[in-house]
XYZ file of C-alpha atoms in Angstrom:
278
model
C 114.885 -38.038 45.494
C 118.124 -36.472 46.841
C 117.381 -33.103 45.089
C 113.780 -33.187 46.567
C 115.137 -33.884 49.966
C 117.546 -30.994 49.708
C 114.896 -28.677 48.520
C 112.624 -29.669 51.411
C 115.482 -29.121 53.822
C 116.164 -25.698 52.372
C 112.554 -24.688 52.531
C 112.446 -25.785 56.242
C 115.515 -23.867 57.050
C 114.049 -20.620 55.354
C 110.749 -21.198 57.150
C 112.494 -21.645 60.401
C 114.552 -18.429 60.014
C 111.452 -16.514 59.057
C 109.580 -17.891 62.099
C 112.505 -17.006 64.366
C 112.589 -13.395 62.996
C 108.806 -13.082 63.317
C 108.872 -14.443 66.984
C 110.746 -11.612 68.531
C 107.720 -10.698 70.703
C 107.644 -14.259 71.911
C 111.367 -14.276 72.563
C 111.045 -10.939 74.541
C 108.278 -12.499 76.711
C 110.151 -15.729 77.292
C 113.454 -14.039 78.170
C 111.699 -11.415 80.367
C 113.754 -8.631 78.800
C 113.492 -6.301 75.750
C 116.778 -4.717 74.382
C 116.260 -1.367 72.802
C 118.714 0.540 70.651
C 118.736 4.191 71.452
C 120.752 7.416 70.983
C 119.900 9.465 74.108
C 120.992 12.801 72.646
C 117.669 14.050 71.456
C 115.806 15.989 74.258
C 113.020 16.162 75.025
C 112.356 12.764 73.380
C 115.341 10.652 74.587
C 118.233 12.070 76.636
C 120.513 11.342 79.560
C 119.727 13.478 82.742
C 122.169 14.683 85.347
C 121.917 11.383 87.128
C 123.091 9.479 84.120
C 119.594 8.089 83.521
C 118.063 7.748 80.019
C 114.786 9.614 80.044
C 112.359 11.714 77.973
C 109.012 11.650 76.277
C 109.479 8.645 74.125
C 111.462 6.810 76.776
C 108.473 7.146 79.091
C 106.289 5.471 76.508
C 108.710 2.700 75.964
C 108.963 2.123 79.789
C 105.156 2.011 79.919
C 105.124 -0.652 77.119
C 107.777 -2.836 78.832
C 105.951 -2.608 82.191
C 102.661 -3.628 80.529
C 104.394 -6.545 78.834
C 105.919 -7.566 82.174
C 109.510 -7.404 80.993
C 112.703 -5.608 81.903
C 113.740 -2.785 79.640
C 117.418 -2.587 78.687
C 118.780 0.242 76.470
C 121.688 -0.288 74.270
C 123.339 3.111 73.375
C 123.960 3.528 69.637
C 124.915 6.483 67.412
C 121.760 7.675 65.501
C 123.397 6.736 62.233
C 123.688 3.155 63.390
C 120.088 2.799 64.736
C 118.439 1.424 61.639
C 121.373 -0.708 60.561
C 121.520 -2.124 64.081
C 117.814 -2.863 64.082
C 117.875 -4.597 60.715
C 120.907 -6.639 61.518
C 119.260 -7.859 64.822
C 121.660 -6.073 67.263
C 118.688 -5.438 69.478
C 115.002 -6.326 69.777
C 113.631 -2.892 68.855
C 114.802 0.600 68.421
C 113.853 3.446 70.750
C 115.095 6.583 69.030
C 112.481 8.878 67.574
C 112.303 8.581 63.872
C 110.590 10.898 61.350
C 108.191 8.725 59.366
C 109.261 8.877 55.722
C 108.404 6.871 52.591
C 112.123 5.980 52.103
C 112.442 4.496 55.570
C 109.180 2.634 55.231
C 110.852 0.502 52.441
C 113.379 -0.788 54.943
C 111.418 -1.092 58.210
C 107.890 -1.342 59.643
C 106.737 1.759 61.414
C 104.619 1.667 64.618
C 101.784 4.205 64.902
C 103.173 7.653 65.629
C 103.471 9.101 69.132
C 104.490 12.609 68.130
C 104.792 14.967 65.199
C 107.593 17.384 64.319
C 108.294 20.484 62.391
C 111.900 21.738 62.140
C 113.120 25.116 63.223
C 116.108 27.387 62.653
C 118.306 28.210 65.614
C 120.809 31.103 65.403
C 123.079 33.180 67.533
C 121.253 36.026 69.242
C 123.117 38.686 67.397
C 121.830 37.194 64.034
C 118.164 37.202 64.746
C 117.470 40.465 62.812
C 118.751 38.780 59.719
C 115.688 36.603 59.539
C 111.995 37.451 59.357
C 108.714 35.496 59.301
C 107.502 32.437 61.213
C 108.065 30.201 58.098
C 111.458 30.420 56.380
C 112.087 29.528 52.825
C 115.272 27.805 51.491
C 116.135 31.141 49.774
C 116.598 32.659 53.252
C 119.118 30.043 54.139
C 121.050 30.343 50.843
C 124.816 30.626 51.225
C 124.723 29.955 54.954
C 126.161 26.965 56.853
C 123.804 24.778 58.862
C 124.664 22.138 61.489
C 122.532 19.026 61.692
C 122.655 15.451 63.101
C 124.094 12.996 60.669
C 121.587 10.624 58.973
C 118.696 12.733 60.403
C 115.648 13.953 58.500
C 116.743 17.548 59.020
C 119.924 16.697 57.190
C 117.831 15.250 54.343
C 115.645 18.322 54.244
C 118.608 20.633 53.908
C 119.856 18.448 51.018
C 116.428 18.947 49.446
C 116.691 22.769 49.982
C 119.997 22.679 48.196
C 118.468 20.932 45.226
C 115.888 23.783 44.997
C 118.583 26.457 45.389
C 120.812 24.864 42.748
C 117.918 24.853 40.217
C 117.243 28.575 41.013
C 120.940 29.327 40.480
C 121.507 30.367 44.167
C 124.213 29.436 46.509
C 123.514 26.190 48.382
C 123.571 25.669 52.120
C 126.842 24.278 53.506
C 125.725 21.313 55.553
C 127.782 20.441 58.626
C 126.767 16.853 59.773
C 127.723 15.829 63.338
C 126.791 13.018 65.644
C 124.914 14.691 68.450
C 122.707 17.625 69.269
C 125.272 19.025 71.642
C 127.758 19.093 68.754
C 125.335 21.020 66.499
C 125.048 23.677 69.252
C 128.797 23.741 69.784
C 129.176 24.285 66.037
C 126.848 27.207 66.113
C 128.360 28.774 69.316
C 131.902 28.581 67.851
C 130.691 30.233 64.622
C 131.555 27.190 62.446
C 127.765 27.210 61.498
C 125.305 30.052 60.972
C 122.338 28.028 62.184
C 121.240 24.704 63.722
C 118.382 22.908 62.060
C 116.279 20.494 64.135
C 112.823 19.845 65.584
C 111.315 22.821 67.325
C 110.673 20.798 70.535
C 114.322 19.846 70.580
C 115.408 23.511 70.010
C 113.120 24.966 72.800
C 115.171 23.595 75.755
C 118.362 24.990 74.114
C 116.836 28.459 73.890
C 115.765 28.120 77.498
C 119.265 27.027 78.624
C 121.064 29.758 76.657
C 118.481 32.613 76.644
C 120.885 35.450 75.782
C 122.926 33.461 73.320
C 120.741 31.705 70.992
C 117.119 32.069 69.576
C 114.867 30.261 67.241
C 113.940 32.426 64.223
C 111.432 30.426 62.353
C 110.280 27.072 60.861
C 111.311 25.458 57.690
C 110.124 22.397 55.718
C 107.037 20.179 56.181
C 105.707 18.685 59.413
C 106.098 14.961 59.844
C 104.952 12.214 62.131
C 107.430 10.597 64.544
C 107.329 6.951 65.382
C 109.477 3.908 66.207
C 110.261 1.177 63.782
C 110.608 -2.655 63.891
C 112.007 -5.126 61.419
C 109.685 -5.852 58.579
C 108.917 -9.369 59.763
C 108.302 -8.373 63.392
C 104.533 -7.749 62.841
C 103.477 -9.048 66.302
C 105.933 -6.716 68.101
C 104.960 -3.836 66.021
C 101.287 -4.475 66.577
C 101.795 -4.678 70.402
C 103.710 -1.447 70.564
C 101.199 0.287 68.341
C 98.170 -0.922 70.397
C 99.878 0.241 73.530
C 100.480 3.787 72.162
C 96.807 3.985 71.184
C 95.663 2.573 74.474
C 97.800 5.327 76.204
C 96.081 7.957 74.004
C 92.637 6.603 74.932
C 93.198 6.728 78.610
C 94.878 10.132 78.614
C 98.395 9.010 79.638
C 99.778 10.024 76.210
C 98.324 13.538 76.589
C 99.836 13.789 80.071
C 103.254 12.929 78.804
C 102.860 15.294 75.898
C 102.148 18.232 78.269
C 104.964 17.108 80.592
C 107.705 16.902 78.016
C 106.599 18.741 74.846
C 104.360 21.522 76.252
C 101.598 20.812 73.684
C 99.068 18.064 72.885
C 97.849 16.369 69.696
C 96.051 13.244 68.539
C 98.124 10.552 66.875
C 96.604 8.628 63.948
C 96.107 4.881 63.926
C 96.608 4.531 60.125
C 97.509 6.449 56.904
C 100.477 8.216 58.408
C 103.220 7.150 56.023
C 103.660 9.802 53.328
C 103.710 9.002 49.582
C 106.840 9.317 47.671
């Protein structure tokens, strides 16, 4: 009897823990506040403006969600490399940094529907533009060069994949310089410690505009991917609420308005089948 009682107690404890984890949406509603982990160094998606305010395309969507839910939105600044570990450990209710949707990440977290898509571009110093040709660049064109990327980002993983291809072909790999922020990647390029910066084209566009005579984007490399937020695996209710809000914004035209405002382009996001196969 004692063993049975202990077993029942253990099952109740596990069940209570699972319920607590799955009730994040209820907790948010009851507390009147949602805490969101974010790395605001990724314009135009999430960044800090001259007034010290966290803003951007994805931020506007999260603000709209919090308003619709009737709760206060609180951002918790976190280095990008710590976003998913922080989310999984429960350091915040949700994460608000734009994530490329990958099969590897989908094993650890539950993606919301996408709100954007991305393709990565190559940014170089103005004097090096003539060294590159074509809208689409191959790994071979980057062979032997040094590229600056944000640590733990998809661009970093893509460069590692390029190096696997280059190594198989017997060509020099790309020297990958991983740093914490977008500003640091640009600084690394400007000071000639890197030959190029590799990041999303919508992220590189404002940099080109800011430094028109110093840097230029010379092409795109790698596949396009969807971008989304993620929740913990058990937070299905929260994930569904966020996803439904994004799709509702698309239906009423608000998402298109924000795309034009922040990204300078428009597209339709899918409601399903957006996670790539391994």
